[in-house]
Coordinates of C-alpha atoms in Angstrom, one line a residue:
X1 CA 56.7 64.6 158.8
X2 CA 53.5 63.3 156.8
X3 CA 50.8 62.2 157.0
X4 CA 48.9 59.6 154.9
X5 CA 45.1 59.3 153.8
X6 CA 43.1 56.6 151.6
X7 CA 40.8 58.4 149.4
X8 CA 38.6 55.3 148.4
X9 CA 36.4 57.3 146.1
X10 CA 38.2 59.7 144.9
X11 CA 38.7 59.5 140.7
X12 CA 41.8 60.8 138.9
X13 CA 42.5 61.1 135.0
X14 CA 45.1 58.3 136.2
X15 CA 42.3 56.0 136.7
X16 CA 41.0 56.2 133.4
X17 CA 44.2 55.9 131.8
X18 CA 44.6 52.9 133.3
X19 CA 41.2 51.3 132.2
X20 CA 41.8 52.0 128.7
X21 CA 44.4 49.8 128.9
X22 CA 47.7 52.1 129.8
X23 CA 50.5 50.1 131.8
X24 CA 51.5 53.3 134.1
X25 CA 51.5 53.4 137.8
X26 CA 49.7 56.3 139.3
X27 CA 49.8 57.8 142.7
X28 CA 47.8 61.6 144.4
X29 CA 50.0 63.7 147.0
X30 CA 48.5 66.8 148.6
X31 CA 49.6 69.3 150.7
X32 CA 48.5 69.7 154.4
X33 CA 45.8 72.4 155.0
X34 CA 42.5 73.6 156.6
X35 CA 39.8 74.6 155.6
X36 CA 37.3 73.3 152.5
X37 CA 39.6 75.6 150.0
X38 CA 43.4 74.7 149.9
X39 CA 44.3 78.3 149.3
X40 CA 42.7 79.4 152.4
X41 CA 45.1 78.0 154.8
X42 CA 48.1 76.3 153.1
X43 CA 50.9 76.3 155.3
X44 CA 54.3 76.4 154.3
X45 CA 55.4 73.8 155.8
X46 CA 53.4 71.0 154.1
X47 CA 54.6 72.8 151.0
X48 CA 58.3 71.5 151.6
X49 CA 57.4 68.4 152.9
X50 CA 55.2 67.8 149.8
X51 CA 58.1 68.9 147.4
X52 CA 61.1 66.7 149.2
X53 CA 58.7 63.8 149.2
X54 CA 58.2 64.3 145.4
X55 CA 61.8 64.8 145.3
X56 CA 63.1 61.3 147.0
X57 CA 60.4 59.8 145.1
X58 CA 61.6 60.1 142.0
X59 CA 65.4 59.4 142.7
X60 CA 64.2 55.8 144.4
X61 CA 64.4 52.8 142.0
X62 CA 61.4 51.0 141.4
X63 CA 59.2 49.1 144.2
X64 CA 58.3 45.9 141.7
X65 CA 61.2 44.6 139.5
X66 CA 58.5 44.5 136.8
X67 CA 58.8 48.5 136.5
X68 CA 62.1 48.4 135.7
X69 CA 60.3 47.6 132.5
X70 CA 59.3 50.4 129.8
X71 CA 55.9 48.4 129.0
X72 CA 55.0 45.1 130.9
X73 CA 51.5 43.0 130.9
X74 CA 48.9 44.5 133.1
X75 CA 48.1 40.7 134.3
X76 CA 50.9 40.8 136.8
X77 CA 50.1 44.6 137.5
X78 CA 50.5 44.4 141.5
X79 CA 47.6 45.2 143.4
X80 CA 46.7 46.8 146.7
X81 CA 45.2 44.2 149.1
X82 CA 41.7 45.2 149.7
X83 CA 40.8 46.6 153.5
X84 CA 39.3 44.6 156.1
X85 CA 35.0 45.1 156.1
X86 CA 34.2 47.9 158.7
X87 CA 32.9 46.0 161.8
X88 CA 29.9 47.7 162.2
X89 CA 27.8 47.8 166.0
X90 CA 24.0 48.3 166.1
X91 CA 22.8 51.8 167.9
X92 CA 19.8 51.0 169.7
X93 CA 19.0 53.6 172.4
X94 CA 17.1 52.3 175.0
X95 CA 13.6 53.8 176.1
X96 CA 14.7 56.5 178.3
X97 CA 17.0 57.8 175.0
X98 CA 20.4 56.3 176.4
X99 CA 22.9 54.5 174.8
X100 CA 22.2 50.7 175.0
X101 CA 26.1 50.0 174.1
X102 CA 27.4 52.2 177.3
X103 CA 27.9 50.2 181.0

C-alpha cells in the first residue's frame, strides 16, 4: 500500500539541475512516518514498501517514448498539468460569533 502527496513547494537539487539546462527526469519518494523527525517513528513497513516501489520502478520501461532517448530537447519535455485554483468560501461569522456558512 502507498500513499501519495504533492509537495508544491518543496525544492530538490533535481530542480536546479533541470534549470541549468540538464534533460533528466526527477522524481522524491519518502517513507511513511510520524512525527516532525523521520527517525522518531519510522515504521518498518513503509520501509519495504518504499524499497519494492524503487525496485519495480526501475525495471519499468519508460512512460514517454522520448526517454527511451539518452539526451532529447527539453521543448517536448512533458509536463504535469497544473491543479485546478482552490475554490475558496468567505468566513464571515455573524454577530452573535456563529458561522454564517452553517444552516
Amino acid at each position: 500500500e502507498h500513499s501519495r502527496d504533492v509537495f508544491n513547494h518543496y525544492r530538490s537539487d533535481a530542480a536546479a539541475a533541470m534549470e541549468a539546462g540538464n534533460d533528466i527526469r526527477t522524481s522524491l519518494v519518502c517513507y511513511g512516518l510520524d512525527a516532525s523527525h523521520g527517525y522518531e517513528r519510522t515504521h518498518i513497513h513503509s520501509l519495504m514498501a518504499l524499497s519494492q516501489l524503487l525496485s519495480l520502478y526501475i525495471q519499468s520501461p519508460p512512460t514517454f517514448i522520448r526517454d527511451r532517448n539518452l539526451l532529447a530537447p527539453l521543448g517536448d519535455f512533458p509536463q504535469q498539468p497544473e491543479p485546478a485554483p482552490v475554490l475558496e468560501i468567505p468566513f464571515n461569522p455573524s454577530e452573535d460569533g456563529k458561522d454564517s456558512r452553517s444552516p
